[in-house]
Amino acid sequence: MEEGVGVVNEEIWALGAESVILRVRRWGRTLIEKRRRAKPYLLPEIDSLLRRQRTNRECRMLNRVRRLGVRAPTVYAVDWSSYSILMDFVQGEQLKVIAQTCSDDDLMDLCKEFGRMLGLLHTGGVVHGDPTTSNIIVDPQRRLWLVDFGLAEWNATVEMMAVDLHLVRRTLETTHWDRQEIMLDAVLQGYWDQMASSADEILSRMEEIRERGRYH
Amino acid sequence: MCLGLEGTAHSFGAGVVTDDGKVLSNVWDMLSPREGGIHPREASRHHAELGPSIVKQAIEKAGVQPQDVDLIAFSRGPGLGPCLRVTATIARTLSLHLGVPLVGVNHCVAHVEIGCLESGFQDPVTVYVSGGNTQIIAFAGQRFRTFGETLDIAIGNMLDTLGREIGMRFPAGPTIEREARRGERYYQLPYSVKGMDLSYSGMLTAAKRLYQEGIPIPDICHSVQETAFGMLAEIAERAIAHTKKRELLLTGGVARNNRLTEILKGVAQRHSARFHRVSPPLAGDQGAMIAWTGILQFKAGDHLQVPESHVLPKWRTDEQDIIWRRG
């Protein structure tokens, strides 16, 4: 059986597609342990490659993005035998959940800030890779934290940044269909505030990507 | 009883389905070019030439008279314009001639609905994989939403293009699956998952390069299948985790692949979801799925007047209000 990073006590906090998120007590504080378990239905070569690559990526990115001014959990330890990362537990609620109940004004403020954070990442050459509203935590002070950097990449090109924005639009389409317009507008507004005119090329590429996968 | 016509791409099909969901007949013919891919105009000519006789066969095989048909449904989109227009013309003619209502059906929605009919699933996450489509679809807020999709080429298109490159006939999927079974070595290929979407073009380019380097075909096929299906499994898994649905449906032409089925079965198991692969006659493009969806749509009060029955080549899965389902 898989062992964690010297876990004392733990509870399953969330079950993701590619990992189990455990809430653990360690050194007198509450932390998160993210464990990427083996998937027996994948070719073992691919499975272990992905687990290793994403664990590696996530650790490096969490450190890197904080230097860009983006709030993200601090990494404390990594266990390569179980592909687990021990990191800060961010208190708060997913934007996905908040967006179901909060007012339009409140939501637009949060989305604008989300856009600004994406702009900060992109300015630093990083793309998130999975910028859904589930991966944004709003803390009690209404500050936004970005989590889940397993699909993140650096040395971002215009294409990669445009895909990142396209994914934001996709998540709004499928998950926040009734408020997608105001949310997208606010995200892009915040993004533009941060990126200024360098956003133009990326935004027009985003439109291009939207057309690409479609029947013609 | 509904006669459904499907002609969005290289196949033309006609099927007769009863109001309670019994498939009485399902006849189709696929254009299989000797070399190269599908040309929209050639495909539409194929539909125009064979369409009428396929319709006739469907009615005969169903053991009914043309007058017994009380609804005509046709694939209104998405698809290749010329093919859609030929199909719509046949459908309008039949509707006027028989004096029965006309219903325009979304091709992708029809794949999900016929799969639900066969499996008894109520509310699945659907993996729809074919020559022209790669979509992870689930129902939310009165629409079928595309939670995941390809950012460039469809999985079937990728397999066929690779197949053509390495000397296989269209469609190459079954040959690739056979070759892959003899594959022994895995060569790493670009694995490109972006959120709940994926991309196959980089993988295709890399696989072609392996061929040019003289890597044995079985190894290429094995590596391509494992990588392409692994990516698909991941986005399906993300959609299940995201929507918390408990059923996983596999459909479309590529659903015939046994390795893909095995992988997705594993995904379903991991999330305690039920799994069903739509049987080959109902998984590919065919008229029965159009007929059945037409019935659902018509019963819920939707039909078209001939003058407004223009085709919708770019009709997205999530652009139609699904009035026959509650969400």
Coordinates of C-alpha atoms in Angstrom, one line a residue:
Chain A
M1 CA 0.0 0.0 0.0
E2 CA 1.1 3.5 -0.6
E3 CA 2.6 5.5 2.2
G4 CA 2.4 9.2 2.6
V5 CA 5.0 11.8 3.8
G6 CA 5.1 10.5 7.4
V7 CA 1.4 11.1 8.0
V8 CA 0.1 11.1 11.5
N9 CA -3.6 11.5 10.9
E10 CA -5.4 12.3 7.8
E11 CA -8.8 12.6 6.2
I12 CA -9.8 12.6 2.5
W13 CA -10.6 16.2 1.6
A14 CA -11.3 15.8 -2.0
L15 CA -11.2 13.2 -4.8
G16 CA -9.9 14.5 -8.0
A17 CA -9.5 13.0 -11.4
E18 CA -5.8 12.4 -11.0
S19 CA -5.2 12.6 -7.3
V20 CA -6.5 12.2 -3.8
I21 CA -6.4 15.3 -1.6
L22 CA -5.8 14.5 2.0
R23 CA -6.1 16.9 4.9
V24 CA -3.3 16.0 7.3
R25 CA -2.1 17.2 10.7
R26 CA 1.7 17.7 10.8
W27 CA 3.9 19.7 13.0
G28 CA 0.9 21.0 14.9
R29 CA -0.7 22.4 11.8
T30 CA -3.2 21.4 9.1
L31 CA -1.7 20.8 5.7
I32 CA -2.7 19.2 2.4
E33 CA -1.2 16.1 1.0
K34 CA -1.8 15.6 -2.7
R35 CA -1.2 12.0 -3.7
R36 CA -1.2 10.9 -7.4
R37 CA -2.2 7.2 -7.3
A38 CA -1.5 4.6 -9.9
K39 CA -4.1 4.1 -12.6
P40 CA -4.1 0.3 -13.4
Y41 CA -5.9 0.8 -16.7
L42 CA -3.2 2.9 -18.2
L43 CA 0.0 1.5 -19.8
P44 CA 2.4 1.5 -16.8
E45 CA 5.1 3.5 -18.8
I46 CA 2.6 6.3 -19.4
D47 CA 1.1 6.2 -15.9
S48 CA 4.4 6.5 -14.1
L49 CA 5.7 9.1 -16.5
L50 CA 2.6 11.3 -15.8
R51 CA 2.7 10.8 -12.1
R52 CA 6.4 11.8 -12.0
Q53 CA 6.1 14.6 -14.4
R54 CA 3.1 16.2 -12.8
T55 CA 4.3 15.9 -9.3
N56 CA 7.6 17.5 -10.4
R57 CA 5.8 20.2 -12.3
E58 CA 3.4 21.1 -9.5
C59 CA 6.2 21.5 -7.0
R60 CA 8.3 23.7 -9.2
M61 CA 5.4 25.8 -10.3
L62 CA 4.0 26.4 -6.9
N63 CA 7.4 27.9 -6.0
R64 CA 7.8 29.8 -9.2
V65 CA 4.3 31.4 -9.3
R66 CA 4.5 32.8 -5.8
R67 CA 7.5 34.8 -7.0
L68 CA 5.3 36.2 -9.8
G69 CA 3.0 37.6 -7.1
V70 CA 0.3 34.9 -7.4
R71 CA -1.0 33.4 -4.2
A72 CA -0.5 29.7 -4.2
P73 CA 0.2 27.0 -1.5
T74 CA 3.7 26.6 -0.1
V75 CA 5.3 23.2 -0.7
Y76 CA 6.9 21.5 2.4
A77 CA 7.9 18.1 1.2
V78 CA 7.7 15.7 -1.7
D79 CA 7.6 11.9 -1.5
W80 CA 8.7 10.3 -4.8
S81 CA 7.7 6.8 -3.7
S82 CA 4.1 7.7 -3.5
Y83 CA 4.1 10.8 -5.8
S84 CA 2.8 13.0 -3.0
I85 CA 3.3 16.6 -2.2
L86 CA 2.8 18.1 1.2
M87 CA 1.6 21.7 1.0
D88 CA -0.3 24.5 2.7
F89 CA -3.9 24.1 3.4
V90 CA -5.7 27.1 2.0
Q91 CA -8.8 28.0 3.9
G92 CA -11.7 29.1 1.8
E93 CA -14.2 28.1 -0.8
Q94 CA -13.8 27.3 -4.5
L95 CA -14.8 30.1 -6.8
K96 CA -17.0 27.5 -8.5
V97 CA -19.1 27.2 -5.4
I98 CA -19.2 30.9 -4.6
A99 CA -20.2 31.8 -8.1
Q100 CA -23.5 29.9 -7.5
T101 CA -24.7 32.3 -4.9
C102 CA -22.8 35.6 -4.9
S103 CA -24.1 38.8 -6.4
D104 CA -23.2 40.0 -9.9
D105 CA -21.0 42.8 -8.6
D106 CA -19.2 40.5 -6.2
L107 CA -18.7 37.9 -8.9
M108 CA -17.4 40.4 -11.4
D109 CA -14.8 41.6 -8.8
L110 CA -13.7 38.1 -8.2
C111 CA -13.4 37.2 -11.9
K112 CA -11.6 40.4 -12.6
E113 CA -9.0 39.5 -10.0
F114 CA -8.8 36.0 -11.5
G115 CA -8.1 37.6 -14.8
R116 CA -5.4 39.7 -13.2
M117 CA -3.8 36.6 -11.7
L118 CA -3.7 34.9 -15.0
G119 CA -2.1 38.0 -16.5
L120 CA 0.5 37.8 -13.8
L121 CA 1.2 34.2 -14.6
H122 CA 1.4 34.8 -18.3
T123 CA 3.6 37.9 -17.9
G124 CA 6.0 35.5 -16.1
G125 CA 5.9 33.0 -18.9
V126 CA 3.7 30.5 -17.0
V127 CA 0.4 28.9 -18.1
H128 CA -1.8 27.2 -15.6
G129 CA -3.0 24.5 -17.9
D130 CA -6.3 23.9 -16.0
P131 CA -7.7 27.3 -15.1
T132 CA -11.1 26.2 -13.9
T133 CA -13.2 27.8 -11.2
S134 CA -12.6 24.7 -9.1
N135 CA -8.9 25.5 -9.0
I136 CA -9.4 29.0 -7.5
I137 CA -9.9 29.3 -3.8
V138 CA -11.4 32.4 -2.3
D139 CA -10.2 32.9 1.3
P140 CA -12.2 34.6 4.1
Q141 CA -10.5 37.9 3.2
R142 CA -11.8 37.6 -0.3
R143 CA -8.3 37.0 -1.7
L144 CA -7.9 34.5 -4.6
W145 CA -5.5 31.6 -4.4
L146 CA -4.6 29.4 -7.4
V147 CA -4.1 25.7 -6.9
D148 CA -3.5 22.5 -8.9
F149 CA -0.5 23.2 -11.1
G150 CA 0.0 19.7 -12.4
L151 CA -0.7 20.7 -16.0
A152 CA 1.2 24.0 -15.8
E153 CA 4.0 24.8 -18.2
W154 CA 6.6 27.5 -18.5
N155 CA 8.3 29.2 -21.4
A156 CA 4.7 30.0 -22.5
T157 CA 4.1 31.0 -26.2
V158 CA 1.2 33.1 -27.4
E159 CA -0.5 29.9 -28.4
M160 CA -0.1 28.4 -24.9
M161 CA -1.4 31.5 -23.2
A162 CA -4.4 31.7 -25.7
V163 CA -5.2 28.0 -24.9
D164 CA -5.2 29.0 -21.2
L165 CA -7.8 31.7 -21.8
H166 CA -9.7 29.4 -24.1
L167 CA -9.9 26.9 -21.2
V168 CA -11.3 29.6 -18.9
R169 CA -14.0 30.3 -21.5
R170 CA -14.7 26.5 -21.8
T171 CA -15.1 26.1 -18.0
L172 CA -17.5 29.1 -17.9
E173 CA -19.5 27.6 -20.8
T174 CA -20.0 24.2 -19.1
T175 CA -20.1 25.1 -15.5
H176 CA -21.4 28.7 -15.2
W177 CA -23.6 28.8 -18.4
D178 CA -26.1 31.1 -16.8
R179 CA -23.6 33.8 -15.9
Q180 CA -20.8 33.0 -18.4
E181 CA -21.0 36.4 -20.3
I182 CA -20.4 38.6 -17.3
M183 CA -17.8 36.3 -15.9
L184 CA -15.8 36.1 -19.1
D185 CA -16.0 39.9 -19.6
A186 CA -14.7 40.5 -16.1
V187 CA -11.9 37.9 -16.5
L188 CA -10.7 39.4 -19.7
Q189 CA -11.0 42.9 -18.3
G190 CA -8.7 41.9 -15.4
Y191 CA -6.4 40.1 -17.8
W192 CA -6.2 43.2 -20.0
D193 CA -5.5 45.5 -17.0
Q194 CA -2.5 43.4 -16.2
M195 CA -1.2 42.6 -19.7
A196 CA -2.1 45.8 -21.4
S197 CA -1.6 45.8 -25.2
S198 CA 0.4 42.5 -25.1
A199 CA -3.0 40.9 -24.5
D200 CA -4.3 41.8 -27.9
E201 CA -2.5 39.1 -29.9
I202 CA -3.3 36.5 -27.2
L203 CA -7.0 37.4 -27.3
S204 CA -7.3 37.2 -31.0
R205 CA -5.5 33.8 -31.0
M206 CA -8.1 32.7 -28.4
E207 CA -10.8 33.3 -30.9
E208 CA -8.9 31.4 -33.6
I209 CA -8.5 28.4 -31.3
R210 CA -12.3 28.4 -30.7
E211 CA -12.9 28.0 -34.4
R212 CA -10.2 25.4 -35.0
G213 CA -11.6 22.3 -33.4
R214 CA -15.0 22.7 -35.1
Y215 CA -16.6 21.2 -38.1
H216 CA -16.4 23.1 -41.3
Chain B
M1 CA -43.1 5.5 -36.1
C2 CA -40.2 7.6 -37.3
L3 CA -37.9 7.3 -40.3
G4 CA -34.6 8.9 -39.6
L5 CA -32.0 10.0 -42.2
E6 CA -28.4 10.5 -41.3
G7 CA -25.9 12.0 -43.7
T8 CA -23.5 14.4 -42.0
A9 CA -20.3 13.0 -43.5
H10 CA -19.2 9.9 -45.5
S11 CA -22.1 7.6 -44.5
F12 CA -25.7 7.8 -45.5
G13 CA -28.2 5.9 -43.4
A14 CA -31.9 5.4 -42.9
G15 CA -33.6 3.7 -39.9
V16 CA -37.1 3.1 -38.8
V17 CA -37.8 3.3 -35.0
T18 CA -41.1 2.9 -33.2
D19 CA -42.4 5.4 -30.6
D20 CA -41.5 3.1 -27.8
G21 CA -37.9 2.8 -29.0
K22 CA -37.8 -0.4 -31.0
V23 CA -35.3 -0.3 -33.9
L24 CA -37.1 -2.0 -36.8
S25 CA -34.4 -1.3 -39.4
N26 CA -31.1 0.5 -39.7
V27 CA -29.5 0.5 -43.2
W28 CA -26.5 2.5 -44.2
D29 CA -23.7 2.7 -46.7
M30 CA -20.3 4.2 -46.3
L31 CA -18.2 5.8 -49.0
S32 CA -14.8 4.2 -48.8
P33 CA -12.4 5.9 -51.1
R34 CA -9.6 3.7 -52.6
E35 CA -7.1 6.3 -51.6
G36 CA -7.0 9.6 -49.8
G37 CA -9.6 11.1 -47.5
I38 CA -13.3 12.1 -47.9
H39 CA -14.1 14.8 -50.3
P40 CA -17.4 16.6 -49.3
R41 CA -18.7 16.8 -52.8
E42 CA -17.9 13.1 -53.5
A43 CA -19.7 12.2 -50.3
S44 CA -22.7 14.2 -51.2
R45 CA -22.9 12.6 -54.6
H46 CA -22.7 9.2 -52.9
H47 CA -25.7 10.2 -50.7
A48 CA -27.7 11.5 -53.7
E49 CA -27.1 8.4 -55.7
L50 CA -27.7 5.8 -53.0
G51 CA -30.0 7.7 -50.6
P52 CA -33.3 6.8 -52.2
S53 CA -32.6 3.1 -52.4
I54 CA -31.3 3.1 -48.8
V55 CA -34.5 4.7 -47.7
K56 CA -36.5 2.1 -49.6
Q57 CA -34.5 -0.8 -48.0
A58 CA -35.0 0.7 -44.6
I59 CA -38.8 0.7 -45.0
E60 CA -38.8 -2.8 -46.5
K61 CA -36.6 -4.3 -43.8
A62 CA -38.8 -2.7 -41.1
G63 CA -41.7 -4.6 -42.7
V64 CA -43.9 -1.5 -42.9
Q65 CA -45.5 0.6 -45.6
P66 CA -44.3 4.1 -46.4
Q67 CA -47.7 5.3 -45.1
D68 CA -47.0 3.8 -41.7
V69 CA -44.3 6.4 -41.2
D70 CA -45.7 9.3 -39.3
L71 CA -42.5 11.4 -38.7
I72 CA -39.4 12.2 -40.7
A73 CA -36.2 13.1 -38.9
F74 CA -33.0 14.2 -40.4
S75 CA -29.5 15.1 -39.3
R76 CA -29.5 18.8 -39.5
G77 CA -25.9 19.3 -38.4
P78 CA -23.1 19.5 -37.6
G79 CA -21.4 18.1 -40.6
L80 CA -20.2 18.7 -44.2
G81 CA -22.5 21.2 -45.9
P82 CA -23.0 19.4 -49.2
C83 CA -23.8 16.1 -47.4
L84 CA -26.2 17.8 -45.0
R85 CA -28.0 19.5 -47.9
V86 CA -28.6 16.3 -49.9
T87 CA -29.9 14.6 -46.8
A88 CA -32.2 17.5 -45.9
T89 CA -33.5 17.5 -49.4
I90 CA -34.5 13.9 -49.3
A91 CA -36.1 14.4 -45.8
R92 CA -38.1 17.4 -46.9
T93 CA -39.3 15.5 -50.0
L94 CA -40.4 12.6 -47.9
S95 CA -42.1 14.8 -45.4
L96 CA -44.1 16.7 -48.1
H97 CA -44.9 13.6 -50.0
L98 CA -46.1 11.6 -47.1
G99 CA -47.7 14.6 -45.5
V100 CA -46.0 14.0 -42.1
P101 CA -44.0 16.4 -39.8
L102 CA -40.3 17.0 -40.2
V103 CA -37.8 17.2 -37.3
G104 CA -34.2 18.4 -37.5
V105 CA -31.8 16.5 -35.2
N106 CA -28.4 17.3 -33.9
H107 CA -26.0 14.5 -34.9
C108 CA -24.0 14.5 -31.6
V109 CA -27.1 14.7 -29.4
A110 CA -28.5 11.7 -31.4
H111 CA -25.4 9.6 -30.5
V112 CA -26.0 10.2 -26.8
E113 CA -29.7 9.5 -27.0
I114 CA -29.4 6.2 -28.9
G115 CA -26.8 5.2 -26.4
C116 CA -29.1 6.0 -23.5
L117 CA -31.9 4.0 -25.2
E118 CA -29.6 0.9 -25.6
S119 CA -28.0 1.1 -22.1
G120 CA -31.0 2.4 -20.1
F121 CA -28.7 5.1 -18.7
Q122 CA -30.5 8.1 -17.4
D123 CA -27.8 10.8 -17.2
P124 CA -24.3 9.6 -18.4
V125 CA -21.0 11.2 -19.1
T126 CA -20.7 10.3 -22.8
V127 CA -17.4 9.8 -24.6
Y128 CA -18.2 10.3 -28.3
V129 CA -15.4 9.4 -30.5
S130 CA -15.5 9.2 -34.3
G131 CA -13.8 10.3 -37.5
G132 CA -15.0 13.9 -37.1
N133 CA -15.7 14.2 -33.4
T134 CA -14.0 13.8 -30.0
Q135 CA -16.3 15.0 -27.3
I136 CA -17.0 14.4 -23.6
I137 CA -20.7 15.3 -23.3
A138 CA -22.9 15.6 -20.2
F139 CA -26.3 17.1 -19.5
A140 CA -26.4 20.2 -17.4
G141 CA -28.8 23.2 -17.3
Q142 CA -31.1 21.9 -20.1
R143 CA -28.3 21.4 -22.6
F144 CA -25.8 18.7 -23.5
R145 CA -22.6 20.5 -22.7
T146 CA -19.2 19.6 -24.2
F147 CA -17.1 19.3 -21.1
G148 CA -14.1 18.1 -23.1
E149 CA -13.2 18.2 -26.8
T150 CA -10.3 18.1 -29.1
L151 CA -8.6 21.4 -29.7
D152 CA -7.5 20.3 -33.2
I153 CA -8.2 17.0 -35.0
A154 CA -10.7 14.3 -34.0
I155 CA -9.3 10.9 -32.8
G156 CA -10.7 9.0 -35.8
N157 CA -9.2 11.6 -38.2
M158 CA -5.9 11.2 -36.4
L159 CA -6.0 7.4 -36.7
D160 CA -7.0 7.5 -40.4
T161 CA -4.4 10.1 -41.3
L162 CA -1.7 8.0 -39.6
G163 CA -3.0 4.9 -41.3
R164 CA -2.9 6.5 -44.7
E165 CA 0.7 7.6 -44.0
I166 CA 1.8 4.0 -43.2
G167 CA -0.1 2.4 -46.0
M168 CA -3.5 1.3 -44.5
R169 CA -6.8 1.7 -46.1
F170 CA -9.6 3.9 -44.9
P171 CA -10.9 3.5 -42.2
A172 CA -7.6 2.6 -40.5
G173 CA -8.8 2.3 -36.9
P174 CA -9.5 -1.5 -37.0
T175 CA -6.1 -2.2 -38.7
I176 CA -4.3 -0.1 -36.2
E177 CA -6.0 -2.0 -33.4
R178 CA -4.9 -5.3 -34.9
E179 CA -1.3 -4.2 -35.4
A180 CA -1.2 -2.7 -31.9
R181 CA -1.8 -6.1 -30.4
R182 CA 1.5 -7.3 -31.7
G183 CA 3.3 -4.2 -30.5
E184 CA 5.9 -4.8 -27.9
R185 CA 7.7 -1.6 -27.2
Y186 CA 6.3 1.7 -26.2
Y187 CA 7.7 4.9 -27.8
Q188 CA 6.9 8.0 -25.9
L189 CA 4.6 10.4 -27.8
P190 CA 3.4 13.9 -27.0
Y191 CA 0.7 13.6 -24.4
S192 CA -1.3 16.8 -24.6
V193 CA -4.2 17.3 -22.1
K194 CA -5.3 20.9 -21.6
G195 CA -7.8 21.2 -18.8
M196 CA -10.6 19.0 -20.0
D197 CA -9.6 19.3 -23.6
L198 CA -6.9 17.5 -25.6
S199 CA -4.9 17.8 -28.7
Y200 CA -3.8 15.1 -31.1
S201 CA -1.9 17.0 -33.8
G202 CA 1.4 16.9 -32.0
M203 CA 1.1 13.2 -31.4
L204 CA 0.3 12.5 -35.0
T205 CA 3.3 14.4 -36.2
A206 CA 5.6 12.5 -33.8
A207 CA 4.0 9.2 -34.8
K208 CA 4.7 9.9 -38.5
R209 CA 8.3 10.6 -37.6
L210 CA 8.6 7.2 -35.8
Y211 CA 7.5 5.6 -39.1
Q212 CA 10.1 7.5 -41.1
E213 CA 12.7 6.4 -38.6
G214 CA 11.8 2.8 -39.4
I215 CA 10.2 1.9 -36.1
P216 CA 8.0 -1.3 -36.6
I217 CA 4.4 -0.6 -37.4
P218 CA 3.0 -2.7 -34.5
D219 CA 5.1 -0.7 -32.0
I220 CA 3.9 2.6 -33.5
C221 CA 0.3 1.5 -33.4
H222 CA 0.6 0.3 -29.8
S223 CA 2.3 3.6 -28.7
V224 CA -0.3 5.7 -30.6
Q225 CA -3.3 3.8 -29.1
E226 CA -2.0 3.9 -25.5
T227 CA -1.2 7.6 -25.7
A228 CA -4.3 8.7 -27.5
F229 CA -6.6 6.6 -25.3
G230 CA -4.8 7.5 -22.2
M231 CA -5.5 11.2 -22.9
L232 CA -9.1 10.4 -23.6
A233 CA -9.4 8.5 -20.4
E234 CA -8.0 11.4 -18.5
I235 CA -10.5 14.0 -19.8
A236 CA -13.3 11.5 -19.3
E237 CA -12.2 11.0 -15.7
R238 CA -12.0 14.8 -15.2
A239 CA -15.5 15.1 -16.5
I240 CA -16.8 12.4 -14.1
A241 CA -15.0 13.9 -11.2
H242 CA -16.3 17.3 -12.1
T243 CA -20.0 16.4 -12.8
K244 CA -20.2 13.6 -10.2
K245 CA -22.3 11.6 -12.6
R246 CA -22.5 7.8 -12.2
E247 CA -22.7 6.5 -15.7
L248 CA -20.1 6.4 -18.5
L249 CA -21.2 5.8 -22.0
L250 CA -18.8 5.1 -24.9
T251 CA -20.1 5.7 -28.4
G252 CA -19.2 6.7 -32.0
G253 CA -17.2 4.8 -34.6
V254 CA -14.1 4.5 -32.5
A255 CA -16.1 2.9 -29.7
R256 CA -15.5 -0.3 -31.6
N257 CA -11.9 -0.4 -30.3
N258 CA -11.5 -3.0 -27.6
R259 CA -8.5 -1.4 -25.9
L260 CA -10.3 1.9 -25.6
T261 CA -13.2 0.1 -24.1
E262 CA -11.0 -1.7 -21.6
I263 CA -9.4 1.6 -20.5
L264 CA -12.7 3.4 -20.0
K265 CA -14.1 0.5 -18.1
G266 CA -11.2 1.0 -15.7
V267 CA -12.0 4.7 -15.4
A268 CA -15.6 3.9 -14.6
Q269 CA -14.6 1.3 -12.0
R270 CA -12.3 3.8 -10.3
H271 CA -15.2 6.2 -9.9
S272 CA -17.9 3.5 -9.1
A273 CA -19.7 4.5 -12.3
R274 CA -21.6 2.1 -14.5
F275 CA -20.1 1.6 -18.0
H276 CA -21.6 0.8 -21.4
R277 CA -20.2 0.6 -24.8
V278 CA -22.8 1.2 -27.5
S279 CA -23.0 -1.8 -29.8
P280 CA -21.3 -1.3 -33.2
P281 CA -24.6 -1.1 -35.3
L282 CA -25.8 1.8 -33.1
A283 CA -22.4 3.4 -32.3
G284 CA -21.5 4.5 -35.8
D285 CA -23.4 7.1 -37.9
Q286 CA -26.8 5.6 -38.8
G287 CA -30.4 6.6 -39.2
A288 CA -31.9 4.9 -36.1
M289 CA -30.3 7.4 -33.8
I290 CA -31.7 10.2 -35.8
A291 CA -35.2 8.6 -35.8
W292 CA -35.1 8.0 -32.0
T293 CA -34.0 11.5 -31.2
G294 CA -36.6 12.8 -33.6
I295 CA -39.3 11.0 -31.7
L296 CA -38.1 12.4 -28.4
Q297 CA -38.0 15.9 -29.8
F298 CA -41.3 15.7 -31.6
K299 CA -43.1 14.3 -28.5
A300 CA -41.7 17.3 -26.6
G301 CA -43.3 19.6 -29.1
D302 CA -40.5 20.4 -31.5
H303 CA -40.7 20.2 -35.3
L304 CA -39.7 22.2 -38.4
Q305 CA -41.6 23.8 -41.2
V306 CA -40.0 23.0 -44.6
P307 CA -39.1 26.7 -45.4
E308 CA -37.1 27.0 -42.2
S309 CA -35.4 23.6 -42.3
H310 CA -32.1 24.9 -43.6
V311 CA -29.1 22.8 -42.4
L312 CA -26.7 23.9 -39.6
P313 CA -23.1 22.7 -40.6
K314 CA -21.6 24.2 -37.4
W315 CA -24.4 23.3 -35.0
R316 CA -22.7 22.8 -31.6
T317 CA -23.8 20.1 -29.3
D318 CA -24.5 22.7 -26.6
E319 CA -26.5 25.0 -28.9
Q320 CA -29.8 23.1 -28.7
D321 CA -32.3 23.3 -25.8
I322 CA -33.0 19.8 -24.8
I323 CA -36.7 20.2 -24.1
W324 CA -37.3 16.4 -23.6
R325 CA -35.0 16.0 -20.6
R326 CA -35.3 17.5 -17.1
G327 CA -32.2 18.8 -15.5

